[in-house]
Short mmCIF file of C-alpha atoms in Angstrom, two decimals:
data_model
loop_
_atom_site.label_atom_id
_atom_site.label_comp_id
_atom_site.label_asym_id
_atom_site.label_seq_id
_atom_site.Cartn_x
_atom_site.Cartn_y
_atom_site.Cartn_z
CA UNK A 116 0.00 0.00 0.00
CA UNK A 117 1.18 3.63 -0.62
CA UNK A 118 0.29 6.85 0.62
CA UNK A 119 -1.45 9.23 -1.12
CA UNK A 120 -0.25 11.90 -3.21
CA UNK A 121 -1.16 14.43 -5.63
CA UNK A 122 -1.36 13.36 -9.16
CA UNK A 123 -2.00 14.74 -12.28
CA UNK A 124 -1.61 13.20 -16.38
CA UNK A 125 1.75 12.57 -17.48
CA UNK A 126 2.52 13.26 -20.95
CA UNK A 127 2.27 10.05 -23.11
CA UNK A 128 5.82 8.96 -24.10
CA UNK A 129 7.43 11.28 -21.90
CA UNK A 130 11.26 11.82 -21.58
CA UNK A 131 12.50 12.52 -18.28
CA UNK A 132 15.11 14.16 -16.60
CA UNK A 133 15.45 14.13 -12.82
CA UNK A 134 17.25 16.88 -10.99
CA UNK A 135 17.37 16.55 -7.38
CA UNK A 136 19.01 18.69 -4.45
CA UNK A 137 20.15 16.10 -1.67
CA UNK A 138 20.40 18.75 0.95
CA UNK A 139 16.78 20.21 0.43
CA UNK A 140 15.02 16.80 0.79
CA UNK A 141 16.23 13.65 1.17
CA UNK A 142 14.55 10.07 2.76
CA UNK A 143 15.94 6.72 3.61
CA UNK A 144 17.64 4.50 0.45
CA UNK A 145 14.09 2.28 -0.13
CA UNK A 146 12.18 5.36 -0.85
CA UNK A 147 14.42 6.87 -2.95
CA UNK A 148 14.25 3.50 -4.87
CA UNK A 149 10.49 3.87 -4.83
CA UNK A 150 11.15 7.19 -6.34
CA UNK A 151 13.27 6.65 -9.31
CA UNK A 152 11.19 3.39 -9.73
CA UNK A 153 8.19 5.55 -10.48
CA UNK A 154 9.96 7.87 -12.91
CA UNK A 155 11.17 5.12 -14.68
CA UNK A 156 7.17 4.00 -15.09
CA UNK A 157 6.45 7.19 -15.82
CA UNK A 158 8.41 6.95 -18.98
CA UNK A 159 12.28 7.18 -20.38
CA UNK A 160 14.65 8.87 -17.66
CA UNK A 161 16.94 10.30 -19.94
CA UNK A 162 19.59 11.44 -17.50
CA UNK A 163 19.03 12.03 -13.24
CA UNK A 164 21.68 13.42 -11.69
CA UNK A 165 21.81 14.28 -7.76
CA UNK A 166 24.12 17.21 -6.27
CA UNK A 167 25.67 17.30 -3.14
CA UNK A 168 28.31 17.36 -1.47
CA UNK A 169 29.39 13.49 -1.40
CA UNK A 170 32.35 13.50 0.81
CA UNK A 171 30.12 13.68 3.91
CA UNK A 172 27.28 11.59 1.74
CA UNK A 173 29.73 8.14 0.53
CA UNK A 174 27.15 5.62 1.61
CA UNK A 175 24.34 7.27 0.14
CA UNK A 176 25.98 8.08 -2.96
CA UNK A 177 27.07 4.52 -3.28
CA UNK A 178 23.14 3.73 -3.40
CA UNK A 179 22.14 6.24 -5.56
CA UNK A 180 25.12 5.47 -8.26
CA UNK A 181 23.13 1.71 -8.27
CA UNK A 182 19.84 3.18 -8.66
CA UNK A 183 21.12 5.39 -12.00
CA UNK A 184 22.12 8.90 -10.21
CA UNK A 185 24.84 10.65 -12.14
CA UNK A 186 26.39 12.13 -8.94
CA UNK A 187 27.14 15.70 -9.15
CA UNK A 188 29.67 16.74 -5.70
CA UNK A 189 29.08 20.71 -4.82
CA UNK A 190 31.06 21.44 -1.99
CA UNK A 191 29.20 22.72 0.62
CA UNK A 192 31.59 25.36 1.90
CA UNK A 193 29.91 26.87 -1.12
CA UNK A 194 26.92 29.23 -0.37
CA UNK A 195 24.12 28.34 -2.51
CA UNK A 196 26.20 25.94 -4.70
CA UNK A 197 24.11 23.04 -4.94
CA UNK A 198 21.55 25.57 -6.44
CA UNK A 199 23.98 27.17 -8.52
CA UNK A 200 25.37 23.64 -9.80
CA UNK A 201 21.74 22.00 -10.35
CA UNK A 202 20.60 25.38 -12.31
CA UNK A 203 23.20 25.24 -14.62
CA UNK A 204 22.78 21.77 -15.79
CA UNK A 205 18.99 22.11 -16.18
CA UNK A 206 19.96 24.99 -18.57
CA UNK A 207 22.52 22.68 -20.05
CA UNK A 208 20.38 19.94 -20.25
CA UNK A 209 17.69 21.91 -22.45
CA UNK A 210 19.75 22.69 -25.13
CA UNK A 211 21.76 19.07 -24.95
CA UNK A 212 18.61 17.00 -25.08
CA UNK A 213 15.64 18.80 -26.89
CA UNK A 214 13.45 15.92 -26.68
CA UNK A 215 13.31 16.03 -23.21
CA UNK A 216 9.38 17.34 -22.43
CA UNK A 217 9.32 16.26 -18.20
CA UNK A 218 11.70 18.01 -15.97
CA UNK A 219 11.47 16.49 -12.62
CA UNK A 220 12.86 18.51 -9.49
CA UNK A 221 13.38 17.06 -6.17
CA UNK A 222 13.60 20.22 -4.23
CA UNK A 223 11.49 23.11 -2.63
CA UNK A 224 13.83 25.41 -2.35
CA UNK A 225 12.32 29.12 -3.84
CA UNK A 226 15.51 29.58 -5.53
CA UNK A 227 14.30 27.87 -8.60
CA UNK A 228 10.95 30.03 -8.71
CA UNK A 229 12.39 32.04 -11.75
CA UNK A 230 14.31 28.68 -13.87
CA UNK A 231 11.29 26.59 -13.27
CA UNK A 232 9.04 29.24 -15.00
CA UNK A 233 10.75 29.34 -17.54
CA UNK A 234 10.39 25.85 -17.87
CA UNK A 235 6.94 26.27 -17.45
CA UNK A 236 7.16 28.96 -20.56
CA UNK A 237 8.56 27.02 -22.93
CA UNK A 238 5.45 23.94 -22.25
CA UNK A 239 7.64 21.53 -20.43
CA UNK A 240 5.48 19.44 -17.84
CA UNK A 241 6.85 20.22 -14.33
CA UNK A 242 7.38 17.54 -11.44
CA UNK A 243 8.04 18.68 -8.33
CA UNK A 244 9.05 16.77 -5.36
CA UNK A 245 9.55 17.65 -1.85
CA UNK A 246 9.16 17.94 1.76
CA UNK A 247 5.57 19.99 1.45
CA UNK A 248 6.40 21.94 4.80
CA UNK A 249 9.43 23.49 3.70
CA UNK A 250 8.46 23.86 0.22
CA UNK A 251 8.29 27.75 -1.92
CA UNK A 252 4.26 28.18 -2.05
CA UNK A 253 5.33 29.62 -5.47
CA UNK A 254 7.20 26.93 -6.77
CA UNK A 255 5.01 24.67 -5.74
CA UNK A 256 1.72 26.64 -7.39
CA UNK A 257 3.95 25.91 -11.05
CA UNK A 258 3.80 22.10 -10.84
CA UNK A 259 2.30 19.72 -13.22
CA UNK A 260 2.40 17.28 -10.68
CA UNK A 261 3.29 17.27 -7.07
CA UNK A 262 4.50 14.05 -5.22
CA UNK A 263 5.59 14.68 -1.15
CA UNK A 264 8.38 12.57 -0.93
CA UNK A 265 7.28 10.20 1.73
CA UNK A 266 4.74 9.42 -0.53
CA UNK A 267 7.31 6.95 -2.10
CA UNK A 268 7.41 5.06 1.51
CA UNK A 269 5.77 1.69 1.65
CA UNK A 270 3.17 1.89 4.44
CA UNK A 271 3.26 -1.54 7.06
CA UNK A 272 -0.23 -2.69 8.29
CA UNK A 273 0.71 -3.21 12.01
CA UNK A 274 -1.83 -5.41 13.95
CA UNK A 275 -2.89 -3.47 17.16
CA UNK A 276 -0.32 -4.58 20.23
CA UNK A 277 -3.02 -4.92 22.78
CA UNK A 278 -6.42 -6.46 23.24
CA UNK A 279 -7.48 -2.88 24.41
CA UNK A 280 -6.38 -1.34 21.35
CA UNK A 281 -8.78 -4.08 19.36
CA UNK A 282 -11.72 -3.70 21.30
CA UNK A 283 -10.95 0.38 21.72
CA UNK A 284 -14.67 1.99 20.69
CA UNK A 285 -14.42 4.26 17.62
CA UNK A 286 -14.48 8.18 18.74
CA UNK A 287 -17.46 10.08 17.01
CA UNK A 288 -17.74 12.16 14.31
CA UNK A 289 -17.58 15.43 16.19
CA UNK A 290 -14.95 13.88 17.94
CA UNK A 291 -13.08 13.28 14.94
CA UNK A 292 -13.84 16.32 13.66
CA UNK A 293 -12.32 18.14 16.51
CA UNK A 294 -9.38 16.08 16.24
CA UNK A 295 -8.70 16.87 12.81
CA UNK A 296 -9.51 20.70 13.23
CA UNK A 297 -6.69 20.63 15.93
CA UNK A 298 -4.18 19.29 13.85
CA UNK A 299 -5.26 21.87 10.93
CA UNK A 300 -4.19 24.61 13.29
CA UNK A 301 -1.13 22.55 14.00
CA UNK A 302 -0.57 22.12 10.56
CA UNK A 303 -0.76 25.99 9.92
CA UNK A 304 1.61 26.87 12.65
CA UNK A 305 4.00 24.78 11.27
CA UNK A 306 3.81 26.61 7.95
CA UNK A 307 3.88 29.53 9.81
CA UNK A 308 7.35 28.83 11.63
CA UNK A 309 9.00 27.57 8.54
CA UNK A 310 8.79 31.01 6.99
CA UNK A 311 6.32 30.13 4.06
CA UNK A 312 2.45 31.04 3.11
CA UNK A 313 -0.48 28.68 4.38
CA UNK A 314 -2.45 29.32 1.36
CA UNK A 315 -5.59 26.52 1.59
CA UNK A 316 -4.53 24.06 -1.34
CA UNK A 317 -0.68 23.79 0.16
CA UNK A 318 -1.87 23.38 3.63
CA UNK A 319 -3.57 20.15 2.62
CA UNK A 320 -0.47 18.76 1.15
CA UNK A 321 1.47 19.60 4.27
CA UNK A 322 -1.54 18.40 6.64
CA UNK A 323 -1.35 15.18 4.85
CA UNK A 324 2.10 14.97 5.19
CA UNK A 325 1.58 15.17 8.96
CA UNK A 326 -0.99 13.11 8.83
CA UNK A 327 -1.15 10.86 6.47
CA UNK A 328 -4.34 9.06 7.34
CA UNK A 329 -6.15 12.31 6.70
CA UNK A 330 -8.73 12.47 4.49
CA UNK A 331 -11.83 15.08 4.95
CA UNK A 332 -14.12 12.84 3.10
CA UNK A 333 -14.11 10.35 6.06
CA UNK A 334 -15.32 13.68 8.19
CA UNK A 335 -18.27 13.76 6.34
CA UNK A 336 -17.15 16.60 3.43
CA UNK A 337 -17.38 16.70 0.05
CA UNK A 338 -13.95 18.50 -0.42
CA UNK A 339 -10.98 20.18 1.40
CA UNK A 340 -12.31 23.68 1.38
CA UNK A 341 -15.40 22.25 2.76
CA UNK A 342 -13.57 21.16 5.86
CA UNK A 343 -11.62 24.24 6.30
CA UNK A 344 -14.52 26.58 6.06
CA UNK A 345 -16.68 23.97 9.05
CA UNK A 346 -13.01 25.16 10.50
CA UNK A 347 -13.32 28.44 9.98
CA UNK A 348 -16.87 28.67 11.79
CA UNK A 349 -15.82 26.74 14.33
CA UNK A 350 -13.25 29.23 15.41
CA UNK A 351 -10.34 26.72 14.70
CA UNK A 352 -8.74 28.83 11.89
CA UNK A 353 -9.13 32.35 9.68
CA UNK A 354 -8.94 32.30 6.01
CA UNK A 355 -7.51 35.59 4.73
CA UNK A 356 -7.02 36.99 1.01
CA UNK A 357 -7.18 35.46 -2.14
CA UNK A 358 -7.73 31.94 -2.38
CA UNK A 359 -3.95 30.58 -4.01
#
């Protein structure tokens, strides 16, 4: 079983490149074979190269060399290098390989706000994948596709540990409702403290993140914004501006 994610339709025949920056987001060395495994259903991964810097990385560079990572080392007494390093070669890459119609980036970081719309510009279909709480709101609002990267994790069914835990009653709706209203204000504040905008469609990726057994639907509404604006009324959270 996976978790959930957002998807969207991939072009048909689509050639891939992956560009990822290690030091924005990073998991353990089964989902980032998970990963790569879905690109490579996707369609053709025509080059994937990760940058880092790999002295202080050897054992997980060693893995991603056997999963097809062209390993690109940015030392990180460098400000901004990685950046820097991974921008370049996504230029590079555009004139190099032409056919080349899926860019995926494994990052968050802002800095690519301004190279990923031009991306967008020129009609390429845009990947992103990240860490949703630490992710540009703005980058983010460009993607074809959006994929939080412990969606790639394979999710164990654990039996519960105790006969109490079997026989535990199930809470109420209201209850859960409560529950889940909590952990949307949680969810904002987190936002909040990592320096980026709460607008309503990014908080559900993050609040999934978080929470991956979310799902509003199982609350008794027809959508997201339904649940944030029962929220709202209920004095949990304020919505404010324009509607991202």
């Amino acid at each position: 079983m996976w978790r959930k994610s957002q998807v969207s339709e991939i072009p048909k025949d689509a050639q891939i490149a992956v560009f990822w920056d290690i030091e924005n987001v990073h998991d353990d060395f089964r989902t980032h074979e998970n990963m790569m495994k879905e690109f490579r259903e996707a369609g053709r991964v025509v080059r994937s190269y990760a940058f880092a810097d790999w002295d202080s990385r050897r054992r997980m560079g060693e893995h991603l060399l056997e999963v097809g990572f062209d390993l690109i080392h940015v030392p990180s007494s460098m400000q901004n290098a990685s950046d820097i390093k991974m921008g370049d070669y996504i230029i590079e890459h555009m004139s190099r390989y032409p056919d080349t119609n899926c860019y995926v980036l494994v990052t968050g970081d802002g800095d690519f706000l301004v190279l990923t719309g031009i991306l967008k510009l020129r009609g390429y279909y845009i990947w992103l994948v990240s860490n949703p709480l630490y992710t540009s709101a703005e980058l983010s609002s460009l993607a074809d596709k959006y994929n939080d990267m412990k969606s790639f994790r394979r999710l164990e069914f654990k039996e519960p540990e105790t006969v109490e835990e079997r026989v535990k009653p199930m809470q109420s709706r209201a209850d859960r409702r409560k529950r889940a209203a909590v952990r949307l204000q949680e969810t904002v504040g987190k936002i909040l403290e990592a320096e980026n905008k709460p607008g309503i469609g990014w908080a559900k990726h993050v609040m999934v993140s978080l929470n991956p057994d979310f799902d509003e639907r199982d609350l008794g509404f027809d959508s997201w914004k339904d649940f944030v604006d029962w929220a709202e009324k209920k004095g949990y959270v304020i919505q404010e501006g324009e509607m991202p």
